Coordinates of C-alpha atoms and ligand atoms in Angstrom, one line a residue:
M256 CA -0.1 0.1 0.0
E257 CA 1.4 3.4 -1.0
V258 CA 1.3 6.0 1.9
L259 CA 0.7 9.5 0.7
Y260 CA 1.4 12.5 3.0
R261 CA -1.1 15.4 3.3
S262 CA -0.7 18.9 4.6
T263 CA -2.5 19.6 7.9
R264 CA -3.6 23.0 6.4
N265 CA -4.6 22.1 2.9
A266 CA -6.3 18.8 2.1
E267 CA -5.3 19.4 -1.6
E268 CA -1.7 19.3 -1.0
T269 CA -0.1 15.9 -1.1
A270 CA 3.4 14.4 -1.4
T271 CA 5.1 11.1 -1.4
A272 CA 7.3 10.2 1.6
S273 CA 10.5 11.3 -0.3
Q274 CA 9.0 14.6 -1.4
A275 CA 7.6 15.3 2.1
I276 CA 11.1 14.7 3.6
L277 CA 12.7 17.0 1.1
K278 CA 10.3 19.8 1.7
G279 CA 10.1 19.4 5.5
L280 CA 7.3 21.8 5.9
A281 CA 4.2 21.9 3.6
N282 CA 3.0 25.1 2.0
E283 CA 1.2 27.7 4.3
G284 CA 3.0 26.4 7.3
G285 CA 1.2 23.0 7.3
L286 CA 2.8 19.7 8.4
F287 CA 2.8 16.6 6.4
V288 CA 0.8 13.7 8.0
P289 CA 0.4 10.3 6.6
D290 CA -3.0 9.8 4.9
E291 CA -3.4 6.5 6.6
I292 CA -1.1 4.6 8.9
P293 CA -0.7 0.9 7.9
E294 CA -1.2 -1.9 10.2
M295 CA 2.0 -3.8 10.9
D296 CA 1.9 -7.1 9.1
V297 CA 4.8 -8.6 11.0
S298 CA 3.8 -10.3 14.4
L299 CA 5.1 -9.0 17.6
E300 CA 6.8 -12.3 18.3
A301 CA 8.7 -12.1 15.1
L302 CA 10.0 -8.7 15.9
A303 CA 11.4 -10.1 19.3
D304 CA 13.9 -12.0 17.3
M305 CA 15.1 -9.1 15.1
S306 CA 17.9 -6.7 15.7
Y307 CA 17.3 -2.9 15.8
Q308 CA 18.2 -2.6 12.1
E309 CA 15.7 -5.1 11.2
V310 CA 12.9 -3.7 13.4
A311 CA 13.8 -0.3 11.8
Y312 CA 13.3 -1.9 8.4
E313 CA 10.0 -3.3 9.2
V314 CA 8.6 -0.1 10.6
M315 CA 10.0 2.4 8.2
S316 CA 9.2 0.4 5.1
R317 CA 5.5 0.6 6.0
M318 CA 5.7 4.4 6.2
L319 CA 8.2 5.5 3.6
T320 CA 6.7 3.5 0.7
D321 CA 8.5 5.2 -2.2
F322 CA 11.8 4.2 -1.0
T323 CA 13.0 0.8 -2.4
E324 CA 14.1 -2.0 -0.1
D325 CA 17.9 -1.5 -1.1
E326 CA 17.6 2.3 -0.5
L327 CA 16.0 2.0 3.0
K328 CA 18.3 -0.8 4.1
A329 CA 21.4 1.3 3.0
C330 CA 19.9 4.3 5.1
I331 CA 19.5 2.1 8.0
S332 CA 22.8 0.4 8.0
G333 CA 24.7 3.7 7.4
A334 CA 22.9 5.3 10.4
Y335 CA 22.7 2.6 13.1
D336 CA 26.3 1.4 13.3
T337 CA 29.3 2.2 15.2
N338 CA 28.1 5.7 15.5
F339 CA 26.3 4.2 18.5
D340 CA 28.3 2.9 21.6
T341 CA 26.2 -0.3 21.8
D342 CA 25.0 -3.0 19.3
L343 CA 21.6 -2.8 21.0
I344 CA 21.4 0.8 19.9
A345 CA 18.6 1.6 22.4
P346 CA 19.0 -0.7 25.5
V347 CA 16.1 -1.2 27.9
K348 CA 16.9 -1.3 31.6
Y349 CA 14.7 -1.8 34.6
H350 CA 15.0 0.8 37.4
H351 CA 12.6 2.3 39.9
G352 CA 9.7 0.0 38.8
A353 CA 9.8 1.0 35.1
F354 CA 11.6 0.0 31.8
I355 CA 14.0 2.9 31.1
L356 CA 14.5 3.1 27.2
E357 CA 17.9 4.6 26.8
L358 CA 17.8 6.6 23.7
F359 CA 21.2 8.4 24.3
H360 CA 23.8 6.0 22.9
G361 CA 24.4 7.9 19.6
K362 CA 27.0 10.4 18.7
T363 CA 25.8 13.3 20.4
I364 CA 24.4 11.5 23.6
A365 CA 20.7 12.7 23.2
F366 CA 17.7 10.9 21.7
K367 CA 17.8 13.3 18.7
D368 CA 20.5 11.0 17.3
M369 CA 17.9 8.2 16.8
A370 CA 16.6 10.2 13.9
L371 CA 19.2 12.7 13.0
S372 CA 21.7 9.9 12.3
I373 CA 19.5 8.6 9.5
L374 CA 17.7 11.8 8.4
P375 CA 20.8 12.9 6.1
Y376 CA 20.7 9.5 4.4
L377 CA 16.9 9.7 3.9
L378 CA 17.2 13.2 2.6
T379 CA 20.1 12.6 0.1
T380 CA 18.3 9.6 -1.2
A381 CA 15.1 11.5 -1.5
A382 CA 17.0 14.3 -3.4
K383 CA 18.4 11.6 -5.8
K384 CA 14.9 10.0 -6.3
N385 CA 13.3 13.3 -7.2
N386 CA 16.2 14.6 -9.5
I387 CA 17.0 17.7 -7.4
D388 CA 20.1 19.3 -8.5
K389 CA 20.1 22.2 -5.9
E390 CA 22.2 22.2 -2.8
I391 CA 20.1 21.4 0.3
V392 CA 20.2 23.9 3.1
I393 CA 19.2 22.6 6.3
L394 CA 17.6 25.3 8.6
T395 CA 17.4 24.3 12.1
A396 CA 16.0 25.8 15.5
T397 CA 17.2 24.1 18.5
S398 CA 16.4 24.1 22.2
G399 CA 19.9 22.4 22.6
D400 CA 20.0 18.9 21.5
T401 CA 18.7 18.8 17.9
G402 CA 21.4 21.4 16.9
K403 CA 24.4 19.1 17.7
A404 CA 22.6 15.9 16.5
A405 CA 21.8 17.7 13.2
L406 CA 25.3 19.1 12.9
A407 CA 27.0 15.8 13.5
G408 CA 24.5 13.9 11.0
F409 CA 24.9 16.6 8.2
A410 CA 28.7 17.5 8.7
D411 CA 30.4 17.2 5.4
V412 CA 27.6 15.4 3.6
P413 CA 28.0 16.3 0.1
G414 CA 25.2 18.4 -1.5
T415 CA 24.1 19.7 1.9
R416 CA 24.8 22.7 4.2
I417 CA 23.4 23.3 7.7
A418 CA 22.6 26.3 9.7
V419 CA 21.6 26.1 13.4
F420 CA 20.1 28.7 15.7
Y421 CA 19.9 28.2 19.4
P422 CA 19.0 30.5 22.2
K423 CA 22.1 32.0 23.5
N424 CA 21.3 31.8 27.2
G425 CA 19.0 28.9 27.1
V426 CA 21.2 25.8 26.6
S427 CA 23.5 23.9 29.0
P428 CA 27.2 24.7 28.8
I429 CA 27.9 21.3 27.5
Q430 CA 25.2 21.6 24.8
E431 CA 26.7 24.9 23.8
K432 CA 30.2 23.8 23.6
Q433 CA 29.2 20.8 21.5
M434 CA 27.7 23.1 18.9
V435 CA 30.1 25.8 18.9
T436 CA 33.1 23.4 18.4
E437 CA 31.5 21.7 15.4
K438 CA 34.2 21.3 12.7
G439 CA 32.2 20.3 9.5
K440 CA 33.0 22.6 6.7
N441 CA 29.4 22.9 5.5
T442 CA 28.1 24.0 9.0
F443 CA 27.1 27.3 10.6
V444 CA 25.9 27.9 14.2
A445 CA 24.5 31.1 15.8
G446 CA 23.2 31.9 19.2
I447 CA 20.2 34.2 19.2
T448 CA 19.3 36.8 21.7
G449 CA 15.8 35.2 22.3
N450 CA 14.3 31.8 23.4
F451 CA 13.7 28.6 21.5
D452 CA 10.3 29.8 20.4
D453 CA 11.9 32.9 18.8
A454 CA 14.4 30.7 17.1
Q455 CA 11.7 28.3 15.8
T456 CA 9.4 31.2 14.6
G457 CA 12.4 32.7 12.8
V458 CA 13.2 29.5 10.9
K459 CA 9.5 28.8 10.1
K460 CA 9.2 32.3 8.8
M461 CA 12.2 31.6 6.3
F462 CA 10.6 28.4 5.1
A463 CA 7.3 30.3 4.4
D464 CA 8.9 33.2 2.7
K465 CA 8.1 32.8 -1.0
E466 CA 10.5 35.6 -2.1
L467 CA 13.4 34.3 -0.1
N468 CA 12.8 30.8 -1.4
K469 CA 12.7 32.0 -5.0
Y470 CA 16.0 34.0 -4.5
L471 CA 17.6 30.9 -3.1
D472 CA 16.3 28.8 -6.0
E473 CA 18.1 31.3 -8.4
K474 CA 21.2 30.8 -6.5
G475 CA 21.1 27.0 -6.6
F476 CA 19.9 26.3 -3.0
Q477 CA 16.7 24.7 -1.5
F478 CA 15.8 24.8 2.1
S479 CA 14.8 21.8 4.2
S480 CA 14.3 21.0 7.8
A481 CA 15.9 18.8 10.4
N482 CA 13.4 19.8 13.1
S483 CA 10.9 17.2 14.3
I484 CA 8.3 18.7 11.9
N485 CA 10.0 16.8 9.2
I486 CA 8.3 13.4 8.7
G487 CA 11.9 12.0 8.1
R488 CA 12.4 12.4 11.8
L489 CA 9.1 11.1 13.0
V490 CA 9.2 7.8 11.3
P491 CA 12.5 6.7 12.6
Q492 CA 11.4 7.6 16.1
M493 CA 8.4 5.1 15.8
V494 CA 11.0 2.3 15.5
Y495 CA 12.3 2.4 19.2
Y496 CA 8.8 2.1 20.7
V497 CA 8.3 -1.0 18.6
Y498 CA 11.9 -2.1 19.5
A499 CA 11.4 -1.6 23.2
Y500 CA 8.1 -3.6 23.2
S501 CA 9.8 -6.4 21.3
R502 CA 12.6 -6.6 23.8
L503 CA 10.1 -7.0 26.7
V504 CA 8.5 -9.8 24.7
K505 CA 11.9 -11.4 24.2
A506 CA 12.7 -11.1 27.8
G507 CA 9.4 -12.8 28.6
T508 CA 8.5 -9.7 30.7
I509 CA 5.3 -9.4 28.6
S510 CA 3.4 -11.5 26.2
A511 CA 2.9 -10.4 22.6
G512 CA -0.3 -8.5 22.6
D513 CA -0.1 -7.2 26.2
E514 CA -0.6 -3.5 26.6
I515 CA 2.2 -1.2 27.9
N516 CA 2.1 2.5 28.9
V517 CA 4.8 4.8 27.5
V518 CA 6.1 8.0 29.4
V519 CA 7.8 10.7 27.4
P520 CA 9.6 13.8 28.4
T521 CA 8.0 16.4 26.1
G522 CA 8.8 19.5 24.3
N523 CA 8.0 19.9 20.8
F524 CA 5.5 16.8 21.0
G525 CA 7.6 14.9 18.3
N526 CA 8.8 11.9 20.5
I527 CA 5.3 11.3 22.0
L528 CA 3.7 11.6 18.7
A529 CA 6.0 8.9 17.2
A530 CA 4.7 6.6 20.0
Y531 CA 1.1 7.4 19.1
Y532 CA 1.9 6.7 15.3
A533 CA 3.5 3.4 16.4
S534 CA 0.3 2.6 18.3
L535 CA -1.8 3.4 15.1
M536 CA 0.4 0.9 13.4
G537 CA -0.8 -1.8 15.9
L538 CA 1.6 -1.6 18.9
P539 CA -0.5 -2.2 21.9
I540 CA 0.0 1.0 23.9
K541 CA -2.6 1.9 26.7
K542 CA -1.5 5.4 27.9
F543 CA 0.6 8.1 26.5
I544 CA 1.9 9.9 29.6
C545 CA 3.1 13.3 28.5
A546 CA 5.6 14.7 30.9
S547 CA 6.3 18.5 30.9
N548 CA 8.6 20.8 33.0
E549 CA 7.4 24.1 34.4
N550 CA 6.5 25.2 30.8
K551 CA 3.5 23.1 31.4
V552 CA 1.3 24.2 28.3
L553 CA 0.6 20.7 27.5
Y554 CA -0.4 19.6 30.9
D555 CA -3.0 22.5 30.9
F556 CA -4.1 21.6 27.4
F557 CA -4.7 17.9 28.3
T558 CA -6.5 18.9 31.4
T559 CA -8.7 21.8 30.0
G560 CA -8.8 21.4 26.2
E561 CA -7.4 24.9 25.9
Y562 CA -4.0 25.5 24.4
D563 CA -2.5 28.8 25.8
R564 CA 1.0 30.0 25.3
N565 CA 0.4 33.4 26.8
R566 CA 2.5 32.9 29.7
E567 CA 5.9 33.5 31.1
F568 CA 8.8 31.3 29.4
I569 CA 10.6 29.5 32.2
L570 CA 14.2 28.6 31.9
T571 CA 14.4 25.2 33.6
T572 CA 17.0 22.4 34.3
S573 CA 15.5 20.6 31.5
P574 CA 16.3 23.2 28.8
S575 CA 15.4 20.9 25.7
M576 CA 11.8 21.0 26.9
D577 CA 11.6 24.7 27.4
I578 CA 9.0 25.2 24.7
L579 CA 5.6 26.9 24.6
I580 CA 4.8 26.1 21.0
S581 CA 4.7 22.4 20.7
S582 CA 4.9 22.1 16.9
N583 CA 3.9 18.6 16.4
L584 CA 0.8 18.9 18.6
E585 CA -0.7 20.2 15.4
R586 CA -0.5 16.6 13.8
L587 CA -2.5 15.3 16.8
I588 CA -5.1 18.3 16.6
Y589 CA -5.6 17.4 13.0
R590 CA -6.1 13.7 13.7
I591 CA -8.5 14.3 16.6
A592 CA -10.6 16.8 14.4
G593 CA -11.1 13.8 12.1
N594 CA -8.3 14.7 9.7
D595 CA -10.0 18.0 9.0
A596 CA -7.5 20.5 7.6
E597 CA -10.0 23.3 7.7
K598 CA -10.7 23.0 11.3
N599 CA -6.9 22.6 12.3
T600 CA -6.2 25.7 10.0
E601 CA -8.9 27.6 12.0
L602 CA -7.3 26.7 15.4
M603 CA -3.6 27.3 14.3
K604 CA -4.7 30.7 12.9
S605 CA -6.1 31.4 16.3
L606 CA -2.8 30.2 18.0
N607 CA -0.9 32.6 15.7
E608 CA -3.2 35.6 16.4
T609 CA -4.2 35.3 20.0
G610 CA -1.7 32.7 21.3
K611 CA -4.4 30.2 22.2
Y612 CA -7.2 28.0 20.9
E613 CA -9.7 25.7 22.3
I614 CA -10.6 22.3 21.0
T615 CA -14.3 20.8 20.9
D616 CA -15.7 18.4 23.3
E617 CA -15.9 16.0 20.6
M618 CA -12.1 16.4 19.9
K619 CA -11.4 16.1 23.5
K620 CA -13.0 12.8 23.8
N621 CA -10.3 11.5 21.2
L622 CA -7.6 12.3 23.7
Y623 CA -8.7 9.8 26.3
Q624 CA -5.3 7.7 25.9
F625 CA -3.3 10.8 26.9
Y626 CA -2.4 11.8 30.3
G627 CA -0.4 15.0 31.0
N628 CA 1.4 16.1 34.2
F629 CA 4.5 18.0 35.1
A630 CA 7.4 18.3 37.4
D631 CA 9.4 21.3 38.7
S632 CA 13.1 21.5 39.0
E633 CA 12.9 20.9 42.6
E634 CA 11.2 17.6 41.9
V635 CA 13.6 16.8 39.1
S636 CA 16.5 17.1 41.5
E637 CA 14.7 15.0 44.2
I638 CA 14.1 12.1 41.8
I639 CA 17.6 12.1 40.4
R640 CA 19.0 11.8 44.0
K641 CA 16.2 9.2 44.8
M642 CA 17.1 7.0 42.0
Y643 CA 20.7 7.3 42.5
D644 CA 20.3 6.1 46.2
E645 CA 18.0 3.3 45.2
D646 CA 20.5 1.4 43.0
G647 CA 23.2 3.8 41.7
Y648 CA 21.5 4.5 38.4
I649 CA 21.9 8.2 37.3
I650 CA 19.5 9.8 34.9
D651 CA 19.5 13.2 33.2
T652 CA 17.2 16.0 34.1
H653 CA 14.7 15.4 31.1
T654 CA 14.4 11.6 32.0
A655 CA 13.8 12.9 35.6
V656 CA 10.9 14.9 34.5
A657 CA 9.3 11.8 33.0
V658 CA 10.1 9.6 36.0
S659 CA 8.7 12.1 38.4
V660 CA 5.5 12.4 36.3
Y661 CA 5.2 8.6 36.2
D662 CA 5.3 8.4 40.1
K663 CA 2.3 11.0 40.0
Y664 CA 0.5 9.0 37.4
K665 CA 0.6 5.8 39.5
V666 CA -0.6 7.8 42.6
D667 CA -3.4 9.2 40.6
T668 CA -4.5 6.0 38.7
Q669 CA -3.1 2.9 40.6
D670 CA -2.4 1.5 37.1
E671 CA 0.3 -1.0 37.3
T672 CA 0.6 -1.7 33.6
P673 CA 4.3 -2.3 32.5
T674 CA 5.6 1.2 31.5
V675 CA 8.5 2.1 29.3
I676 CA 9.9 5.5 30.0
A677 CA 11.8 7.3 27.2
S678 CA 15.2 8.4 28.6
T679 CA 16.2 11.3 26.2
A680 CA 19.7 12.3 27.2
S681 CA 22.8 11.1 28.9
P682 CA 23.4 12.5 32.3
Y683 CA 26.8 13.6 30.9
K684 CA 24.9 16.2 28.9
F685 CA 23.6 18.1 32.0
T686 CA 26.2 17.3 34.4
R687 CA 25.9 20.5 36.5
S688 CA 22.2 20.0 37.3
V689 CA 22.6 16.3 37.9
M690 CA 25.7 16.4 40.1
T691 CA 24.3 19.2 42.4
A692 CA 21.0 17.3 42.5
I693 CA 23.0 14.3 44.1
D694 CA 25.4 16.4 46.2
K695 CA 24.9 20.2 46.7
T696 CA 28.6 20.9 47.4
M697 CA 29.3 20.0 43.8
E698 CA 27.9 23.6 42.9
A699 CA 31.5 25.1 43.1
K700 CA 33.2 22.8 40.6
G701 CA 34.0 23.4 37.0
D702 CA 32.0 21.9 34.2
F703 CA 34.7 19.3 33.3
E704 CA 35.5 18.5 37.0
L705 CA 31.8 17.6 37.4
V706 CA 32.2 15.3 34.3
D707 CA 35.0 13.4 36.1
E708 CA 32.9 13.3 39.3
L709 CA 30.1 11.8 37.4
E710 CA 32.1 9.0 36.1
K711 CA 33.3 8.2 39.6
L712 CA 29.7 8.0 40.8
S713 CA 28.0 6.3 37.9
Q714 CA 30.7 3.9 37.0
V715 CA 29.7 4.8 33.4
R716 CA 32.4 5.9 31.0
I717 CA 32.6 9.3 29.9
P718 CA 31.2 9.3 26.5
R719 CA 33.3 10.1 23.4
A720 CA 31.0 13.1 22.7
V721 CA 32.0 14.7 26.0
E722 CA 35.7 13.9 26.0
E723 CA 36.0 15.3 22.4
I724 CA 35.0 18.8 23.4
R725 CA 37.1 19.1 26.6
T726 CA 39.7 20.9 24.6
A727 CA 38.1 21.5 21.3
P728 CA 38.4 25.1 20.0
V729 CA 35.4 27.3 19.5
V730 CA 34.7 27.5 15.7
H731 CA 31.5 29.5 15.7
D732 CA 30.9 32.6 17.6
T733 CA 28.0 34.3 15.8
V734 CA 25.5 35.9 18.2
C735 CA 22.5 37.6 16.4
E736 CA 19.1 39.3 17.1
K737 CA 16.2 37.2 16.0
E738 CA 15.5 39.8 13.2
E739 CA 18.9 39.2 11.8
M740 CA 18.5 35.5 11.2
E741 CA 17.7 35.7 7.4
A742 CA 20.8 38.0 6.9
V743 CA 23.2 35.6 8.7
V744 CA 21.8 32.8 6.6
K745 CA 22.5 34.7 3.4
K746 CA 25.9 35.5 4.5
F747 CA 26.6 32.0 5.4
L748 CA 25.6 31.0 1.9
G749 CA 27.5 33.6 0.3
I750 CA 24.6 35.2 -1.4
Ligands
LIG243 C1 14.2 17.3 22.2 C2 14.2 16.8 23.7 C3 13.1 16.5 24.3 C4 11.7 16.7 23.8 O1 11.4 15.9 22.7 P1 10.2 16.4 21.7 O2 10.2 15.5 20.7 O3 10.7 17.8 21.2 O4 9.0 16.5 22.6 C5 13.2 15.7 25.7 N1 14.5 15.6 26.1 C6 15.6 15.8 25.5 C7 16.8 15.5 26.1 C8 15.5 16.4 24.2 O5 16.7 16.7 23.7

């Protein structure tokens, strides 16, 4: 069955998978969504005997139907290889009464690697299939982790260039150092004097600017996106939920067909949406537990049915979730409205003009599988300390938001369904917050001293990604206003 992709804001606009990946964003700011999600026709038992790469092929081939088997297998084997520090790619570990799905074993030690290590392969394959002769310019806004993962994925990939914008004062020191030391010759990184939403809005504006796109075209360039609005990121993210489930079956923890819950620390709503898409494909998931930090716009939305971004933007210890406009929620809104582009457009217009919208009761009913809650920075520190005390396992601040919310969920519901928690970053990426949570006296130490202390406590070797930047020189030092983003992109491209 051929899966077509359709814009959430215009029912007439369709694309094949490869075209949707190339474009990133649909016209008029819409997002591409699959017309239909095909049922998995491989049994869950069969998946239990497969490797990560094999599961990836089974899932992705159902969604990216205009890629040939050879093309897709080449993309998968190129991405999920020794870039990851374990053959398992995404190990599942049992701690604190839940199955922690470690998604941070890739090159940049955040879960963004799960999709961004394969996106460059998908994109360059898609360009070939569609006879694109332009150089592809990846424009990316990052709350910290996408930036480095995208830079690492696209660095020195022929036919591509990549520009990354991050909030100058809104990322962790390790995150910033990872980005500004990027050596790839086709890369550009700039801090902006604003927050993540400013960066994302600026990037979306450039995508939508017809004149700018025409000018680029004349100069031999074409924009694409590495943000989670690109379907080429969502589809690879469906894989690890299927994989995690299959590992539980393999271990005999559950039987094929049993339901599980998933808990996802959420920002832009990409990761949790991928879990939802995996369930539409047939993965038995009972509840999607959406965990937010103090920027709890999604918790409020799931509780009241009103999405309202008119509030203070709070800088937390889980910066990759400091977001008030969760872009991928639009895909869920479109679906619960009955795949209604008109209704969705109306709500997004309201979001754009007034900063809020309210869904109908009918739509709200379709959200019964979602549960939202949030944890503040104090609770995050507490749970990191608590889990360390329990069995020496150390989690990062984002994962801690998820664990804390899972504890609240259990108190609220008494639900004992086996639960997978997405662990989205290595604690080495947020050493300062993590180490001071465990021991307040760590406050006084330098960033890399803390790295060494974490190694002693956790008995987990310092990842290459961190070792590498200890002494690496800064390559990128541009800081600009959000109004200057277009100008700096042009300068980077030399046009
Ligand atoms: C990006 C990110 C998130 C949020 O994921 P979304 O797909 O944007 O919801 C959570 N944790 C970490 C560590 C991240 O990098």
